[in-house]
PDB file of C-alpha atoms in Angstrom:
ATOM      1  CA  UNK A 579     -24.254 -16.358  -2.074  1.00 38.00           C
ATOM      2  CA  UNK A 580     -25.415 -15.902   1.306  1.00 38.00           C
ATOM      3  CA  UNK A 581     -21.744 -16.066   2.521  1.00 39.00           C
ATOM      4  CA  UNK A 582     -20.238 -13.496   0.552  1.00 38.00           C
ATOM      5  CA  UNK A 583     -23.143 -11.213   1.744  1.00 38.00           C
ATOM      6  CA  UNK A 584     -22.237 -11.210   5.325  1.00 37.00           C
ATOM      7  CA  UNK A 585     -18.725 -10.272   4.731  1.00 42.00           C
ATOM      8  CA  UNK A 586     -19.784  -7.197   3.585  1.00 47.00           C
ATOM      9  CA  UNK A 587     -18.841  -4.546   6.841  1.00 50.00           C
ATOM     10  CA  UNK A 588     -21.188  -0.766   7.270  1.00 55.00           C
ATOM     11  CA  UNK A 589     -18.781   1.858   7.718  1.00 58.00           C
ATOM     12  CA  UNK A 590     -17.103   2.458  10.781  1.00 64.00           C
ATOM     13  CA  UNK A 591     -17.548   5.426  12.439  1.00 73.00           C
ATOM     14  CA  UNK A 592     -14.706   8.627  13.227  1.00 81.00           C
ATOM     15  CA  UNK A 593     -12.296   7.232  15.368  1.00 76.00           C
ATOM     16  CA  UNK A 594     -11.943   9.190  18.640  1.00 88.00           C
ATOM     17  CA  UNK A 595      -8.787  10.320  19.735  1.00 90.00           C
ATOM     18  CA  UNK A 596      -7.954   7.919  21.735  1.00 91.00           C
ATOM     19  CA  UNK A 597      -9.264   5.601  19.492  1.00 90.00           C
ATOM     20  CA  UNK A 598      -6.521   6.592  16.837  1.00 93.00           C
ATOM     21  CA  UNK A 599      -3.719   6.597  18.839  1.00 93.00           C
ATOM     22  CA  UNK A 600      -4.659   3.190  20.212  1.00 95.00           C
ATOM     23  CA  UNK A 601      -4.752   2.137  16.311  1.00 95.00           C
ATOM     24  CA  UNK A 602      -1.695   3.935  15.285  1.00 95.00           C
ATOM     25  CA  UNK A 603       0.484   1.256  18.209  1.00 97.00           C
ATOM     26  CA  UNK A 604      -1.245  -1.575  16.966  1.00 97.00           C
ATOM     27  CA  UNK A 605      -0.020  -0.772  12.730  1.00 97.00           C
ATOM     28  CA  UNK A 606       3.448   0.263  14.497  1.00 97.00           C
ATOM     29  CA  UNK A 607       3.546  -2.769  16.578  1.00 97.00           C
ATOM     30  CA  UNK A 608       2.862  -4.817  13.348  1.00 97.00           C
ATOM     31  CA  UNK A 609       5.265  -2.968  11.065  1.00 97.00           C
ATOM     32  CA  UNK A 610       7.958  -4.379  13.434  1.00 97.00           C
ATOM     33  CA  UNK A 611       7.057  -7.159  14.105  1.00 97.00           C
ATOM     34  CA  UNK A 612       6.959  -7.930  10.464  1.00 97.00           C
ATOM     35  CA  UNK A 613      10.179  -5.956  10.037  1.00 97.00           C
ATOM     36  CA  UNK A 614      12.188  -8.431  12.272  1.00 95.00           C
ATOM     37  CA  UNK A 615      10.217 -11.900  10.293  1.00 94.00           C
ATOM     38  CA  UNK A 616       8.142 -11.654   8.221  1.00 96.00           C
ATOM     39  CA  UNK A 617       4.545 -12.614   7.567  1.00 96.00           C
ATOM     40  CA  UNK A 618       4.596 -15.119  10.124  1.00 96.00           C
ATOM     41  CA  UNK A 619       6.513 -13.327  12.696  1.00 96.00           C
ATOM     42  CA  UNK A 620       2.895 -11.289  13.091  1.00 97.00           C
ATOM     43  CA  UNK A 621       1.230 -12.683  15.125  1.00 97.00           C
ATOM     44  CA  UNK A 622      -2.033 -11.130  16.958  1.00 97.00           C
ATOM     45  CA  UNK A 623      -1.140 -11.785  20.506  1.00 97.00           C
ATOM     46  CA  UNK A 624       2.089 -10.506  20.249  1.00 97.00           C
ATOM     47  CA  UNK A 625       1.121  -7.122  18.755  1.00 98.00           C
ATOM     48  CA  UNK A 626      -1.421  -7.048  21.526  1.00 97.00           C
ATOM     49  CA  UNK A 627       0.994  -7.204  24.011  1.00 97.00           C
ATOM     50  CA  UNK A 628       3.834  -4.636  22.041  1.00 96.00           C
ATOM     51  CA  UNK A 629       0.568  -2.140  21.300  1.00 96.00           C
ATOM     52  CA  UNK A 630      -0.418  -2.690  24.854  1.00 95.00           C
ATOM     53  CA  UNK A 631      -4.055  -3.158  24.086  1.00 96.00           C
ATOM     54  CA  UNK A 632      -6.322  -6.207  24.385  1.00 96.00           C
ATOM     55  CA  UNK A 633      -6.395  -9.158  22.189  1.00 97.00           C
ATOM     56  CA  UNK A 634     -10.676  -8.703  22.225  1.00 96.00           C
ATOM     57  CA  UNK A 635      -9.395  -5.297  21.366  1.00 95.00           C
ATOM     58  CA  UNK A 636      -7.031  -5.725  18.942  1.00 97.00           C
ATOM     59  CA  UNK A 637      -9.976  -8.006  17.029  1.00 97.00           C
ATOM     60  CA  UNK A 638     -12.522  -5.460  16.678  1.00 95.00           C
ATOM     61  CA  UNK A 639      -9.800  -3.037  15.387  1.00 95.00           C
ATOM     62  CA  UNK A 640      -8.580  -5.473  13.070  1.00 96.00           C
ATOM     63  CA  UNK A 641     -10.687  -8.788  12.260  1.00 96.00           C
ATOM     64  CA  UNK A 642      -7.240 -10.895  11.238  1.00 96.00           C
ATOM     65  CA  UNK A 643      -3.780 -10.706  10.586  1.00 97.00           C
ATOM     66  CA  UNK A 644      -4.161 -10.249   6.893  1.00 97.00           C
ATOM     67  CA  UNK A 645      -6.893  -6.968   7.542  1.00 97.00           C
ATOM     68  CA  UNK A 646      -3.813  -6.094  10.269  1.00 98.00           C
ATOM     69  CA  UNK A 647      -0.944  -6.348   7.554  1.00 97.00           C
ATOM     70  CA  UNK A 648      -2.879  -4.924   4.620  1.00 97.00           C
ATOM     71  CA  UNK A 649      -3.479  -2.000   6.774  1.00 97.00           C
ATOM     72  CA  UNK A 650      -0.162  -1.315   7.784  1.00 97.00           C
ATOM     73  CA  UNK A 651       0.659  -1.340   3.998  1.00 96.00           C
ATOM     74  CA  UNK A 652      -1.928   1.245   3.707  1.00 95.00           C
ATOM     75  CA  UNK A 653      -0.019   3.308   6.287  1.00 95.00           C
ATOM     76  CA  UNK A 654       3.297   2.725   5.183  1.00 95.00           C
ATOM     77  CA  UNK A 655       2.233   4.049   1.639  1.00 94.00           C
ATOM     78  CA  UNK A 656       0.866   7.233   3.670  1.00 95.00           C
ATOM     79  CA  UNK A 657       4.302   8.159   4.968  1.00 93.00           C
ATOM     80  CA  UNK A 658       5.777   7.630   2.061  1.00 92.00           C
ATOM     81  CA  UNK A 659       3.340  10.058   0.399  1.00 93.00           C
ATOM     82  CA  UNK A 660       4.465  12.478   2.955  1.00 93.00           C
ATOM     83  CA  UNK A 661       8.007  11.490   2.235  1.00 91.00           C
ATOM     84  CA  UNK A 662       7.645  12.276  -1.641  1.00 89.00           C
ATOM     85  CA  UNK A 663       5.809  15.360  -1.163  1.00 90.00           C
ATOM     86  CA  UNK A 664       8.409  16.576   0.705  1.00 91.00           C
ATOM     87  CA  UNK A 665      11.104  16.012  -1.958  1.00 90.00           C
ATOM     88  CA  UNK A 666       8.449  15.908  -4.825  1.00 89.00           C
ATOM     89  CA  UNK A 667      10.195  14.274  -8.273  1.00 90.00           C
ATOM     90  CA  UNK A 668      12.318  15.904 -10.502  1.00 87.00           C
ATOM     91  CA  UNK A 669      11.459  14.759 -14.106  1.00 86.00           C
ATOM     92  CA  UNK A 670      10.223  16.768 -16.999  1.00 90.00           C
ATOM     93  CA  UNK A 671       7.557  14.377 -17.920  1.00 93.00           C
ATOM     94  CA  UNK A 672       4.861  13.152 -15.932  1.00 93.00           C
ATOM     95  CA  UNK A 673       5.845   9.650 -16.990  1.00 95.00           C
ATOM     96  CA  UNK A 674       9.234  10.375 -15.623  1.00 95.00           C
ATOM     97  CA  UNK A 675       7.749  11.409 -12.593  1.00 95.00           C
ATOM     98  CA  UNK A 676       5.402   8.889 -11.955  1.00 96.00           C
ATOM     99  CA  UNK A 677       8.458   6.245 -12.919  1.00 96.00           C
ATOM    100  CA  UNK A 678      10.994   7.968 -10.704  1.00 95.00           C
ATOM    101  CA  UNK A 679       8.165   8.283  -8.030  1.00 95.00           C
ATOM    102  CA  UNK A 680       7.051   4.783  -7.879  1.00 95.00           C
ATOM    103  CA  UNK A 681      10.661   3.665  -7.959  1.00 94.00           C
ATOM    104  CA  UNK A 682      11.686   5.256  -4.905  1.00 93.00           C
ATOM    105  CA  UNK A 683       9.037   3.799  -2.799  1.00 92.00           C
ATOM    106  CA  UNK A 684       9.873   0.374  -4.259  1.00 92.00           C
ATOM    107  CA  UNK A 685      13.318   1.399  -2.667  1.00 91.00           C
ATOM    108  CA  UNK A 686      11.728   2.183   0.490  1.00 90.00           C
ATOM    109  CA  UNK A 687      10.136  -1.184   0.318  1.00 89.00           C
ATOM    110  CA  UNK A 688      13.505  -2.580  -0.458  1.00 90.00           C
ATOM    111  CA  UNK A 689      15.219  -1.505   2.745  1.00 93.00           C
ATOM    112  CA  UNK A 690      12.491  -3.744   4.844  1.00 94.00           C
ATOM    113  CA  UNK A 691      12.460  -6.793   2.864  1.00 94.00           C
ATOM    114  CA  UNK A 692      10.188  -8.543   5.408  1.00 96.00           C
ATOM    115  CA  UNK A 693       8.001  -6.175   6.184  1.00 97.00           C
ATOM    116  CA  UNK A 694       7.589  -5.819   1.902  1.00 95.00           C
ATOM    117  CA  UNK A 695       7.110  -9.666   1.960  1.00 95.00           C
ATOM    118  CA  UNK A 696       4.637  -9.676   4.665  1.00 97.00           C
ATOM    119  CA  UNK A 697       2.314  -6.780   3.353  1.00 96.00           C
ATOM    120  CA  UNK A 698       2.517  -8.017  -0.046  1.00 95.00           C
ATOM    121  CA  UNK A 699       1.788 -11.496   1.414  1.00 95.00           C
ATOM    122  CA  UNK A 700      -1.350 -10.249   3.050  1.00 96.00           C
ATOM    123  CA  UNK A 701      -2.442  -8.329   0.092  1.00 94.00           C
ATOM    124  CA  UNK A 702      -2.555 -11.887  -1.801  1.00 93.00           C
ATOM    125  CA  UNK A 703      -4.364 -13.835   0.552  1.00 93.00           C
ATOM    126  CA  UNK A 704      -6.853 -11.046   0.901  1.00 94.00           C
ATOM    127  CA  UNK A 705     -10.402 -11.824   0.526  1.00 94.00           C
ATOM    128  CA  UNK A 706     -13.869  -9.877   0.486  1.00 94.00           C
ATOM    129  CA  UNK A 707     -13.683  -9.379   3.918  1.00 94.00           C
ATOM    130  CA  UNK A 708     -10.886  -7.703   3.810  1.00 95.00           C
ATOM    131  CA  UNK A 709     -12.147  -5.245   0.472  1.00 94.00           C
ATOM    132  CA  UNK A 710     -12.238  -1.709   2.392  1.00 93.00           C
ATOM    133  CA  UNK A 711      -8.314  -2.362   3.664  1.00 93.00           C
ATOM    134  CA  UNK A 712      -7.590  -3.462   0.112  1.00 94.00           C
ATOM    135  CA  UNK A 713      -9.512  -0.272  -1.844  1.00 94.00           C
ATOM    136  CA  UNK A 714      -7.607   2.231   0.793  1.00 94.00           C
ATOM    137  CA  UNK A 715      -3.961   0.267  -0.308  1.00 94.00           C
ATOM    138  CA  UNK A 716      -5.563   1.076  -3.600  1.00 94.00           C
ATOM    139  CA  UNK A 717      -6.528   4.951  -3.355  1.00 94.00           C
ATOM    140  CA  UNK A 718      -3.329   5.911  -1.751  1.00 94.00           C
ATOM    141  CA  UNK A 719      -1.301   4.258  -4.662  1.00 95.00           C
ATOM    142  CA  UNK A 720      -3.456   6.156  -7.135  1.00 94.00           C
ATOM    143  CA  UNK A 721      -2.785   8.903  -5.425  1.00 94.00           C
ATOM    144  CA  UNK A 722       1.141   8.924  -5.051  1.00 95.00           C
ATOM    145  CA  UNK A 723       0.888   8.698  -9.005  1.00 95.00           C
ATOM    146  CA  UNK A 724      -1.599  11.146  -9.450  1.00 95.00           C
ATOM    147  CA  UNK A 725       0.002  13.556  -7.699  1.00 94.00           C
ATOM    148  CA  UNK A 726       3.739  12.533  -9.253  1.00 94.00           C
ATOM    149  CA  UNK A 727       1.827  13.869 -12.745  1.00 93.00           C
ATOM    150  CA  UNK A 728       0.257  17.097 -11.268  1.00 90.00           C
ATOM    151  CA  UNK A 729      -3.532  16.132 -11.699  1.00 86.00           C
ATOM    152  CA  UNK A 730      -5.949  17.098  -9.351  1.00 85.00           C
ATOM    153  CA  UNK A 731      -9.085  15.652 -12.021  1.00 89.00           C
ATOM    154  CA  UNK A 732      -7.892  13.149 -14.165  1.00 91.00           C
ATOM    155  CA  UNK A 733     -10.280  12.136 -17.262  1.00 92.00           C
ATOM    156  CA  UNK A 734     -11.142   8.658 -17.457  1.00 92.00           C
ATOM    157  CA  UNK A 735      -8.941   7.347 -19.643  1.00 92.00           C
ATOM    158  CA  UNK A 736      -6.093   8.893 -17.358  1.00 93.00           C
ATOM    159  CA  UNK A 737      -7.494   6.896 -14.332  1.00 94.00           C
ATOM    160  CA  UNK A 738      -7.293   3.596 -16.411  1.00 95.00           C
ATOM    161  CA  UNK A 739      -3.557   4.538 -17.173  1.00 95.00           C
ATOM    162  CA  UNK A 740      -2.875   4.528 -13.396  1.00 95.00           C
ATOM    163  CA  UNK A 741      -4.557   1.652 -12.495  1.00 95.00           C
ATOM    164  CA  UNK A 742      -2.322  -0.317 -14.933  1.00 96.00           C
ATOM    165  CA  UNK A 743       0.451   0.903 -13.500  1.00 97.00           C
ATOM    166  CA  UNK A 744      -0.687   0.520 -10.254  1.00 95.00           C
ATOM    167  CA  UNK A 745      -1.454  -3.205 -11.038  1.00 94.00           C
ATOM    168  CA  UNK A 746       2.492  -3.046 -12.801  1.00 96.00           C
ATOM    169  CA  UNK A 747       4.013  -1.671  -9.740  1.00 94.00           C
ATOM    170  CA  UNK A 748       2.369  -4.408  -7.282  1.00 92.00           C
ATOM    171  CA  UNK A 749       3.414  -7.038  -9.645  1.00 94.00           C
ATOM    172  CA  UNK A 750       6.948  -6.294  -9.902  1.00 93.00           C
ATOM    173  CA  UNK A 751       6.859  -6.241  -5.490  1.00 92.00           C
ATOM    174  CA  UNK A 752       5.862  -9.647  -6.153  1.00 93.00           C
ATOM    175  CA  UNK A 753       7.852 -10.558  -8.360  1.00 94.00           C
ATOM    176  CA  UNK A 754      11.015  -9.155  -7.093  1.00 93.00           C
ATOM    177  CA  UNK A 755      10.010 -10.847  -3.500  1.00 92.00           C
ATOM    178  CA  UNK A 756       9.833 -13.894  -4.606  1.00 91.00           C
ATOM    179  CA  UNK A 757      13.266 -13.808  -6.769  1.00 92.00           C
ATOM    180  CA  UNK A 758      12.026 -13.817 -10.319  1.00 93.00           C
ATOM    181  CA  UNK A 759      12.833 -10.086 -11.008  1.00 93.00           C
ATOM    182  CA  UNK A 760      15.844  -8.048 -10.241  1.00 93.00           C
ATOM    183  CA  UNK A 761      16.092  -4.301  -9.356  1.00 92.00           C
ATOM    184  CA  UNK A 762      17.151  -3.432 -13.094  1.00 94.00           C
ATOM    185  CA  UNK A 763      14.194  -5.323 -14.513  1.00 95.00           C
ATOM    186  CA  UNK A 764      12.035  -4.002 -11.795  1.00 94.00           C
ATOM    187  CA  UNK A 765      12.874  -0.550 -13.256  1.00 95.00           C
ATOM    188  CA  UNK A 766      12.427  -1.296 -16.856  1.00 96.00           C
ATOM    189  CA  UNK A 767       9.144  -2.407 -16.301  1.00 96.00           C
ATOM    190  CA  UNK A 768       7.671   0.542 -14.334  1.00 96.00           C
ATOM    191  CA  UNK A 769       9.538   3.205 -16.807  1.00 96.00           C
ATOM    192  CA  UNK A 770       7.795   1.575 -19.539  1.00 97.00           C
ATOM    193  CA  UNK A 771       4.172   0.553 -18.402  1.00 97.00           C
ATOM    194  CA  UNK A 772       4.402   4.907 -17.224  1.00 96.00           C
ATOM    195  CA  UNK A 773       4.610   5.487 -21.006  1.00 94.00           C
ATOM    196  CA  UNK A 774       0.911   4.936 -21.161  1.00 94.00           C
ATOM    197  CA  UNK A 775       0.711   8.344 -19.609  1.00 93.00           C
ATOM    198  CA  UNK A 776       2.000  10.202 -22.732  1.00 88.00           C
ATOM    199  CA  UNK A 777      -0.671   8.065 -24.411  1.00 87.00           C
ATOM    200  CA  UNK A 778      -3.825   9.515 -22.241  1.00 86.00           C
ATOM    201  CA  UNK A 779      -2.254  13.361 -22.634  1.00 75.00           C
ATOM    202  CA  UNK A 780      -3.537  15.799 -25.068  1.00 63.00           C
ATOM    203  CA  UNK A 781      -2.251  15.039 -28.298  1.00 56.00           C
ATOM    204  CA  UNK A 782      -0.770  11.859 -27.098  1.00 50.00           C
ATOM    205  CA  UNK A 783      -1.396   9.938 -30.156  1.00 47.00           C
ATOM    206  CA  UNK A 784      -1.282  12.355 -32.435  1.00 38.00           C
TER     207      UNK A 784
END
């Protein structure tokens, strides 16, 4: 439909500088914002104001507050990246690691509660429009698990493994936001959908 074809965006160009630093207040002005209330404590004018930038601004950057907040999810995920290579995990299985991996940025999450709600919150509303923020939430997810199992050119079948346990991992957020889930089960969910990597190994199913 002629609708869905204009929310289609062209790729932005390199951000300058300036540019980035300008964008890195606005995703830090959000993050705490959302920190202190939630999805609806974000609001655009007042992370103009904290990020000291125009509202017009703060617009072109960022078309609405769920492009805003599923950025800032892509960010967070970035420094926790960091944050796990730093202390990589210590399992002797790749499905350990990716378990033990993706279980200690759900405890990151954890410690912000709001800021979890509101970025997960955002990811669910998420439309078209807001595809590109979405598919960068998505490739820095794959790539926390791909590089908790030690592959640098996963097959195929490996890359459907992790997207199933990507999809596991943002369900159990959801879940465990909205009450339905506790910690424990939270835990037993992602150890066992990260079996599926002993599946795609060689000689998995022999």
């Amino acid at each position: 439909m002629p609708a869905e074809a204009s929310v289609s965006r062209p790729p932005s160009p390199p951000l300058t500088e300036r540019q980035e630093a300008r964008r890195r207040r606005i995703l830090h002005a959000s993050a705490q914002l959302a920190s202190r209330g939630g999805f609806d404590a974000v609001q655009m004018r007042e992370v103009a104001e904290s990020s000291q930038v125009a509202l017009g601004t703060l617009y072109r950057y960022f078309p609405s507050k769920v492009h805003l907040l599923v950025a800032t999810m892509q960010d967070q995920l970035e420094h926790m990246h960091g944050t796990l290579r730093k202390k990589p995990p210590a399992g002797d299985t790749a499905a350990e690691r990716v378990a033990e991996t993706l279980m200690r940025a759900f405890r990151a999450l954890q410690r912000e509660p709001h800021l979890a709600d509101a970025m997960v919150r955002a990811l669910t509303f998420a439309d078209r429009s807001v595809s590109p923020e979405v598919d960068q939430v998505s490739r820095q997810t794959t790539l926390i698990i791909l590089d908790a199992m030690g592959l640098e050119n996963p097959t195929p079948e490996q890359l459907s493994a992790v997207r199933v346990i990507e999809h596991t991992w943002h369900s159990a957020l959801i879940t465990w936001l909205s009450g339905r889930a506790s910690i424990a089960q939270v835990k037993i969910d992602i150890e066992t959908v990260c079996r599926l990597i002993d599946l795609t190994e060689p000689g998995g199913r022999a």
